[in-house]
């Protein structure tokens, strides 16, 4: 990634608000580095957060009807506080964090690209979570070319060594 590309990424907003009470954030409304739907246990495992935790993490967003989040890369659809639907679509092209200490605790064991489609229906939002193949061999080769064998392995398998 070039310095110009890094600057462009850093200049993106940390949140995006759309019509109909839709909020998109990377982690939580307050943090790009915290997970909205998961908690880390003392032994390093990531587990679904207790029901009251997402409510507290969304307390600053009482008008949100749909929250699109990420960071953990774990696909999920959760009926959150105040009739809020929380959706983590997963990750496209980065199934695991191969360069952080707790990566093996978050691995997906699948290299598939993941995304979500939301459709507004008569009874509310419908969510489709999808996982599909892409040319992960090319992505892995690029990681190897950038001297990242750890990422290359993870992109091929969804596993962290």
Coordinates of N, CA and C in Angstrom, one line a residue:
X1 N 0.8 -1.2 0.0 CA 0.0 0.0 0.0 C 0.9 1.2 0.0
X2 N 0.6 2.2 -0.9 CA 1.4 3.4 -0.9 C 1.0 4.3 0.2
X3 N 1.9 5.3 0.4 CA 1.6 6.3 1.4 C 0.4 7.1 1.1
X4 N 0.1 7.3 -0.2 CA -1.1 8.1 -0.6 C -2.3 7.2 -0.3
X5 N -2.3 5.9 -0.5 CA -3.4 5.1 -0.2 C -3.7 5.0 1.3
X6 N -2.6 5.0 2.1 CA -2.7 5.0 3.6 C -3.4 6.3 4.0
X7 N -3.0 7.4 3.5 CA -3.6 8.7 3.9 C -5.0 8.7 3.5
X8 N -5.4 8.2 2.3 CA -6.8 8.2 1.9 C -7.6 7.3 2.9
X9 N -7.1 6.2 3.3 CA -7.8 5.4 4.3 C -8.0 6.1 5.6
X10 N -6.9 6.7 6.1 CA -7.0 7.5 7.3 C -8.0 8.6 7.3
X11 N -8.2 9.2 6.1 CA -9.1 10.3 6.0 C -10.6 9.9 5.8
X12 N -10.9 8.6 5.8 CA -12.3 8.2 5.7 C -13.0 8.5 7.0
X13 N -14.3 8.7 7.0 CA -15.0 8.9 8.3 C -15.0 7.6 9.1
X14 N -15.1 7.7 10.4 CA -15.1 6.5 11.2 C -16.6 6.0 11.3
X15 N -17.5 6.8 10.9 CA -18.9 6.4 10.9 C -19.6 6.9 9.6
X16 N -20.7 6.3 9.3 CA -21.5 6.7 8.1 C -22.9 6.6 8.5
X17 N -23.7 7.6 8.4 CA -25.1 7.6 8.8 C -25.9 7.7 7.5
X18 N -26.8 6.7 7.3 CA -27.7 6.7 6.1 C -29.1 6.9 6.5
X19 N -30.0 7.0 5.6 CA -31.4 7.2 5.8 C -32.0 6.1 6.7
X20 N -33.1 6.3 7.2 CA -33.9 5.3 8.0 C -33.1 4.7 9.2
X21 N -32.3 5.5 9.8 CA -31.6 5.1 11.1 C -30.5 4.1 10.9
X22 N -29.9 4.1 9.7 CA -28.8 3.1 9.5 C -27.5 3.8 9.8
X23 N -26.7 3.1 10.7 CA -25.4 3.6 11.1 C -24.4 2.5 10.7
X24 N -23.3 2.9 10.0 CA -22.2 2.0 9.7 C -21.0 2.5 10.5
X25 N -20.4 1.5 11.2 CA -19.1 1.8 11.9 C -18.3 0.6 11.8
X26 N -17.0 0.8 12.0 CA -16.1 -0.4 11.9 C -16.2 -1.3 13.1
X27 N -16.1 -0.8 14.3 CA -16.1 -1.6 15.5 C -17.4 -1.2 16.3
X28 N -17.3 -0.2 17.1 CA -18.4 0.4 17.8 C -18.6 1.8 17.4
X29 N -19.6 2.5 17.8 CA -19.8 3.9 17.4 C -18.6 4.8 18.0
X30 N -18.0 4.3 19.1 CA -16.9 5.1 19.7 C -15.5 4.6 19.4
X31 N -15.4 3.4 18.8 CA -14.0 2.9 18.6 C -13.9 2.0 17.4
X32 N -12.9 2.2 16.6 CA -12.7 1.3 15.5 C -12.0 0.0 15.9
X33 N -11.4 0.0 17.1 CA -10.6 -1.1 17.6 C -11.4 -2.0 18.6
X34 N -12.6 -1.7 18.9 CA -13.4 -2.5 19.8 C -14.5 -3.3 19.0
X35 N -14.8 -4.5 19.5 CA -15.8 -5.3 18.9 C -17.2 -4.9 19.5
X36 N -18.2 -4.8 18.7 CA -19.5 -4.5 19.1 C -20.2 -5.7 19.7
X37 N -20.1 -6.9 19.1 CA -20.9 -8.1 19.4 C -20.1 -9.1 20.2
X38 N -18.8 -8.9 20.3 CA -17.9 -10.0 21.0 C -17.2 -9.4 22.1
X39 N -16.8 -10.3 23.0 CA -15.9 -9.9 24.1 C -14.7 -10.9 24.2
X40 N -13.6 -10.4 24.6 CA -12.4 -11.3 24.8 C -12.4 -11.8 26.3
X41 N -12.3 -13.1 26.4 CA -12.2 -13.7 27.8 C -10.7 -13.5 28.3
X42 N -10.5 -13.8 29.5 CA -9.2 -13.7 30.1 C -8.2 -14.7 29.4
X43 N -8.7 -15.8 28.9 CA -7.8 -16.7 28.3 C -7.6 -16.4 26.8
X44 N -8.1 -15.3 26.3 CA -7.9 -14.8 25.0 C -9.0 -15.2 24.0
X45 N -9.9 -16.1 24.4 CA -11.0 -16.5 23.4 C -12.0 -15.4 23.2
X46 N -12.5 -15.3 22.0 CA -13.6 -14.3 21.7 C -14.9 -15.1 21.7
X47 N -15.9 -14.5 22.4 CA -17.2 -15.1 22.6 C -18.3 -14.0 22.3
X48 N -19.5 -14.4 22.0 CA -20.5 -13.4 21.9 C -20.7 -12.7 23.3
X49 N -20.8 -11.3 23.2 CA -21.0 -10.5 24.4 C -22.3 -10.8 25.0
X50 N -22.3 -10.6 26.3 CA -23.6 -10.7 27.1 C -24.6 -9.7 26.5
X51 N -25.9 -10.0 26.6 CA -26.9 -9.2 26.0 C -26.8 -7.7 26.4
X52 N -26.4 -7.4 27.6 CA -26.4 -6.0 28.0 C -25.2 -5.2 27.4
X53 N -24.2 -6.0 26.9 CA -23.0 -5.3 26.5 C -23.2 -4.5 25.2
X54 N -23.8 -5.1 24.1 CA -24.0 -4.3 22.9 C -25.0 -3.1 23.2
X55 N -25.9 -3.3 24.2 CA -26.8 -2.2 24.5 C -26.0 -1.0 25.1
X56 N -25.0 -1.3 25.9 CA -24.1 -0.3 26.5 C -23.3 0.3 25.4
X57 N -22.8 -0.5 24.5 CA -21.9 0.0 23.4 C -22.7 0.8 22.4
X58 N -24.0 0.7 22.4 CA -24.8 1.4 21.4 C -25.6 2.6 22.2
X59 N -25.4 2.8 23.4 CA -26.1 3.8 24.2 C -26.1 5.2 23.6
X60 N -25.0 5.5 22.9 CA -24.9 6.8 22.3 C -25.6 6.9 21.0
X61 N -26.3 5.9 20.6 CA -27.0 5.9 19.3 C -28.5 5.4 19.4
X62 N -29.2 6.1 20.2 CA -30.6 5.7 20.5 C -31.5 5.7 19.2
X63 N -31.2 6.4 18.2 CA -32.0 6.5 17.0 C -31.6 5.4 16.0
X64 N -30.6 4.7 16.2 CA -30.1 3.7 15.2 C -31.1 2.5 15.2
X65 N -31.6 2.2 14.0 CA -32.5 1.1 13.7 C -31.7 -0.1 13.1
X66 N -30.6 0.2 12.4 CA -29.8 -0.8 11.9 C -28.3 -0.3 12.1
X67 N -27.5 -1.2 12.7 CA -26.1 -0.9 12.8 C -25.3 -1.9 12.1
X68 N -24.5 -1.4 11.1 CA -23.6 -2.3 10.4 C -22.2 -2.1 11.0
X69 N -21.7 -3.2 11.5 CA -20.4 -3.2 12.1 C -19.4 -4.2 11.6
X70 N -18.2 -4.3 12.1 CA -17.2 -5.2 11.6 C -16.2 -5.5 12.7
X71 N -15.0 -5.3 12.4 CA -13.8 -5.4 13.2 C -13.5 -6.9 13.6
X72 N -14.4 -7.6 14.1 CA -14.2 -9.0 14.4 C -14.1 -9.9 13.2
X73 N -14.7 -9.5 12.1 CA -14.8 -10.2 10.9 C -15.7 -11.5 11.0
X74 N -16.5 -11.5 12.1 CA -17.4 -12.6 12.3 C -18.8 -12.3 11.9
X75 N -19.3 -13.0 10.9 CA -20.6 -12.7 10.4 C -21.7 -13.0 11.5
X76 N -22.6 -12.0 11.6 CA -23.6 -12.2 12.7 C -24.8 -11.2 12.4
X77 N -26.0 -11.7 12.8 CA -27.2 -10.9 12.8 C -27.7 -11.0 14.2
X78 N -27.9 -9.8 14.9 CA -28.3 -9.8 16.3 C -29.4 -8.8 16.4
X79 N -30.5 -9.3 17.1 CA -31.6 -8.4 17.5 C -31.1 -7.6 18.7
X80 N -30.7 -6.3 18.5 CA -30.1 -5.6 19.6 C -31.0 -4.8 20.4
X81 N -30.5 -3.8 21.1 CA -31.4 -3.0 22.0 C -32.3 -2.1 21.2
X82 N -33.5 -1.8 21.8 CA -34.4 -0.8 21.3 C -34.8 -1.2 19.8
X83 N -35.0 -2.5 19.6 CA -35.5 -3.0 18.3 C -34.4 -2.7 17.2
X84 N -33.2 -2.5 17.6 CA -32.1 -2.3 16.6 C -31.6 -3.6 16.1
X85 N -31.4 -3.7 14.8 CA -30.8 -4.8 14.1 C -29.3 -4.6 13.9
X86 N -28.5 -5.4 14.5 CA -27.0 -5.3 14.3 C -26.5 -6.4 13.4
X87 N -25.8 -5.9 12.4 CA -25.3 -6.8 11.3 C -23.8 -6.7 11.2
X88 N -23.1 -7.8 11.3 CA -21.6 -7.8 11.0 C -21.6 -8.8 9.7
X89 N -21.3 -8.2 8.6 CA -21.3 -9.1 7.4 C -20.1 -10.0 7.3
X90 N -19.1 -9.8 8.1 CA -17.8 -10.6 7.9 C -16.8 -9.8 7.2
X91 N -16.0 -10.4 6.4 CA -14.9 -9.7 5.8 C -14.7 -10.2 4.3
X92 N -14.4 -9.3 3.5 CA -14.1 -9.6 2.1 C -12.6 -9.6 1.9
X93 N -12.0 -10.7 1.7 CA -10.6 -10.8 1.3 C -9.7 -10.8 2.5
X94 N -10.2 -10.8 3.7 CA -9.3 -10.9 4.9 C -10.0 -11.7 6.0
X95 N -10.0 -13.0 5.8 CA -10.7 -13.9 6.8 C -10.2 -13.9 8.2
X96 N -9.0 -13.5 8.4 CA -8.4 -13.5 9.7 C -7.4 -12.3 9.8
X97 N -7.0 -12.0 11.1 CA -6.0 -11.0 11.3 C -4.7 -11.9 11.6
X98 N -3.9 -12.0 10.6 CA -2.7 -12.9 10.7 C -1.6 -12.2 11.4
X99 N -1.7 -11.0 11.8 CA -0.5 -10.3 12.4 C -0.8 -9.7 13.8
X100 N -1.8 -10.3 14.5 CA -2.0 -9.9 15.8 C -2.0 -11.1 16.8
X101 N -1.6 -10.9 18.0 CA -1.4 -12.0 18.9 C -2.6 -13.0 19.1
X102 N -3.8 -12.5 19.0 CA -4.9 -13.3 19.3 C -5.6 -13.8 18.0
X103 N -4.9 -13.7 16.9 CA -5.5 -14.1 15.6 C -6.1 -15.4 15.5
X104 N -5.5 -16.4 16.1 CA -6.0 -17.8 16.1 C -7.3 -17.9 16.8
X105 N -7.6 -17.0 17.7 CA -8.9 -17.0 18.4 C -10.0 -16.4 17.6
X106 N -9.7 -15.8 16.5 CA -10.7 -15.2 15.6 C -10.8 -15.9 14.3
X107 N -9.9 -16.8 14.0 CA -9.9 -17.4 12.7 C -11.2 -18.0 12.3
X108 N -11.5 -18.0 11.0 CA -12.8 -18.4 10.4 C -12.7 -19.9 9.9
X109 N -11.5 -20.3 9.7 CA -11.3 -21.7 9.1 C -11.9 -21.8 7.7
X110 N -12.0 -20.7 7.0 CA -12.5 -20.7 5.7 C -12.0 -19.4 5.0
X111 N -11.5 -19.4 3.8 CA -11.0 -18.2 3.1 C -12.0 -17.4 2.4
X112 N -13.3 -17.8 2.4 CA -14.3 -17.2 1.6 C -14.5 -15.7 1.9
X113 N -14.9 -15.0 0.9 CA -15.2 -13.6 1.1 C -16.7 -13.5 1.6
X114 N -16.9 -12.7 2.5 CA -18.2 -12.6 3.2 C -18.8 -11.2 3.1
X115 N -20.1 -11.2 2.9 CA -20.8 -9.9 2.8 C -22.3 -10.1 3.2
X116 N -23.0 -9.0 3.3 CA -24.4 -9.1 3.6 C -25.2 -8.3 2.7
X117 N -26.5 -8.7 2.4 CA -27.4 -8.0 1.7 C -28.6 -7.7 2.6
X118 N -29.0 -6.4 2.8 CA -30.1 -6.0 3.6 C -31.2 -5.6 2.6
X119 N -32.4 -6.1 2.9 CA -33.6 -5.7 2.1 C -34.7 -5.3 3.1
X120 N -35.3 -4.1 2.8 CA -36.3 -3.7 3.7 C -37.7 -4.3 3.3
X121 N -38.3 -5.0 4.2 CA -39.6 -5.6 3.9 C -40.7 -5.0 4.7
X122 N -41.9 -5.6 4.6 CA -43.0 -5.1 5.3 C -42.9 -5.2 6.8
X123 N -42.2 -6.3 7.2 CA -42.0 -6.5 8.7 C -40.7 -6.1 9.2
X124 N -39.9 -5.3 8.4 CA -38.6 -4.9 8.8 C -37.5 -5.3 7.9
X125 N -36.3 -5.3 8.4 CA -35.2 -5.6 7.5 C -34.9 -7.1 7.4
X126 N -34.7 -7.6 6.2 CA -34.3 -9.0 6.0 C -32.8 -9.0 5.7
X127 N -32.0 -9.9 6.2 CA -30.6 -10.0 6.1 C -30.2 -11.3 5.4
X128 N -29.4 -11.2 4.4 CA -28.8 -12.4 3.8 C -27.3 -12.3 4.1
X129 N -26.7 -13.3 4.8 CA -25.2 -13.4 4.9 C -24.7 -14.3 3.9
X130 N -23.7 -13.9 3.1 CA -23.2 -14.7 2.0 C -21.7 -15.0 2.2
X131 N -21.3 -16.1 1.7 CA -19.9 -16.5 1.7 C -19.6 -17.0 0.3
X132 N -18.6 -16.5 -0.4 CA -18.4 -17.0 -1.7 C -16.9 -17.1 -2.0
X133 N -16.6 -17.9 -3.0 CA -15.2 -18.1 -3.4 C -14.7 -16.9 -4.2
X134 N -13.5 -16.7 -4.1 CA -12.8 -15.7 -5.0 C -11.4 -16.3 -5.2
X135 N -10.6 -15.7 -6.0 CA -9.3 -16.2 -6.3 C -8.3 -16.0 -5.1
X136 N -8.5 -16.8 -4.1 CA -7.6 -16.6 -2.9 C -6.2 -17.0 -3.2
X137 N -6.0 -17.8 -4.2 CA -4.6 -18.2 -4.6 C -3.8 -16.9 -5.0
X138 N -4.5 -16.1 -5.8 CA -3.8 -14.8 -6.2 C -3.6 -13.9 -5.0
X139 N -4.5 -13.8 -4.1 CA -4.4 -13.0 -2.9 C -3.2 -13.5 -2.1
X140 N -3.1 -14.8 -2.0 CA -2.1 -15.5 -1.2 C -0.7 -15.2 -1.8
X141 N -0.6 -15.3 -3.1 CA 0.6 -15.1 -3.9 C 1.1 -13.6 -3.7
X142 N 0.1 -12.7 -3.6 CA 0.5 -11.3 -3.4 C 1.0 -11.1 -2.0
X143 N 0.4 -11.8 -1.0 CA 1.0 -11.7 0.3 C 2.4 -12.3 0.4
X144 N 2.6 -13.4 -0.3 CA 4.0 -13.9 -0.3 C 5.0 -13.0 -1.0
X145 N 4.5 -12.3 -2.1 CA 5.4 -11.4 -2.8 C 5.7 -10.2 -1.9
X146 N 4.8 -9.9 -0.9 CA 5.1 -8.8 0.1 C 5.7 -9.3 1.4
X147 N 6.3 -10.5 1.3 CA 7.0 -11.1 2.4 C 6.1 -11.3 3.6
X148 N 4.9 -11.8 3.4 CA 3.9 -12.1 4.5 C 3.4 -13.5 4.4
X149 N 4.3 -14.5 4.7 CA 3.8 -15.9 4.6 C 2.7 -16.2 5.5
X150 N 2.6 -15.5 6.7 CA 1.5 -15.7 7.6 C 0.2 -15.3 7.0
X151 N 0.2 -14.2 6.3 CA -1.1 -13.8 5.6 C -1.4 -14.7 4.5
X152 N -0.3 -15.1 3.8 CA -0.5 -16.0 2.6 C -1.2 -17.3 3.0
X153 N -0.8 -17.9 4.1 CA -1.4 -19.1 4.7 C -2.8 -18.8 5.1
X154 N -3.1 -17.8 5.8 CA -4.4 -17.4 6.3 C -5.4 -17.2 5.1
X155 N -4.9 -16.5 4.1 CA -5.8 -16.3 2.9 C -6.1 -17.5 2.1
X156 N -5.3 -18.5 2.2 CA -5.5 -19.8 1.5 C -6.5 -20.7 2.3
X157 N -6.4 -20.6 3.6 CA -7.0 -21.6 4.4 C -8.1 -21.1 5.4
X158 N -7.9 -19.8 5.8 CA -8.7 -19.2 6.8 C -8.2 -19.6 8.2
X159 N -7.0 -20.2 8.3 CA -6.4 -20.6 9.5 C -5.1 -19.8 9.8
X160 N -4.8 -19.5 11.0 CA -3.6 -18.8 11.4 C -2.6 -19.8 11.9
X161 N -1.4 -19.8 11.4 CA -0.4 -20.7 11.9 C 0.0 -20.4 13.3

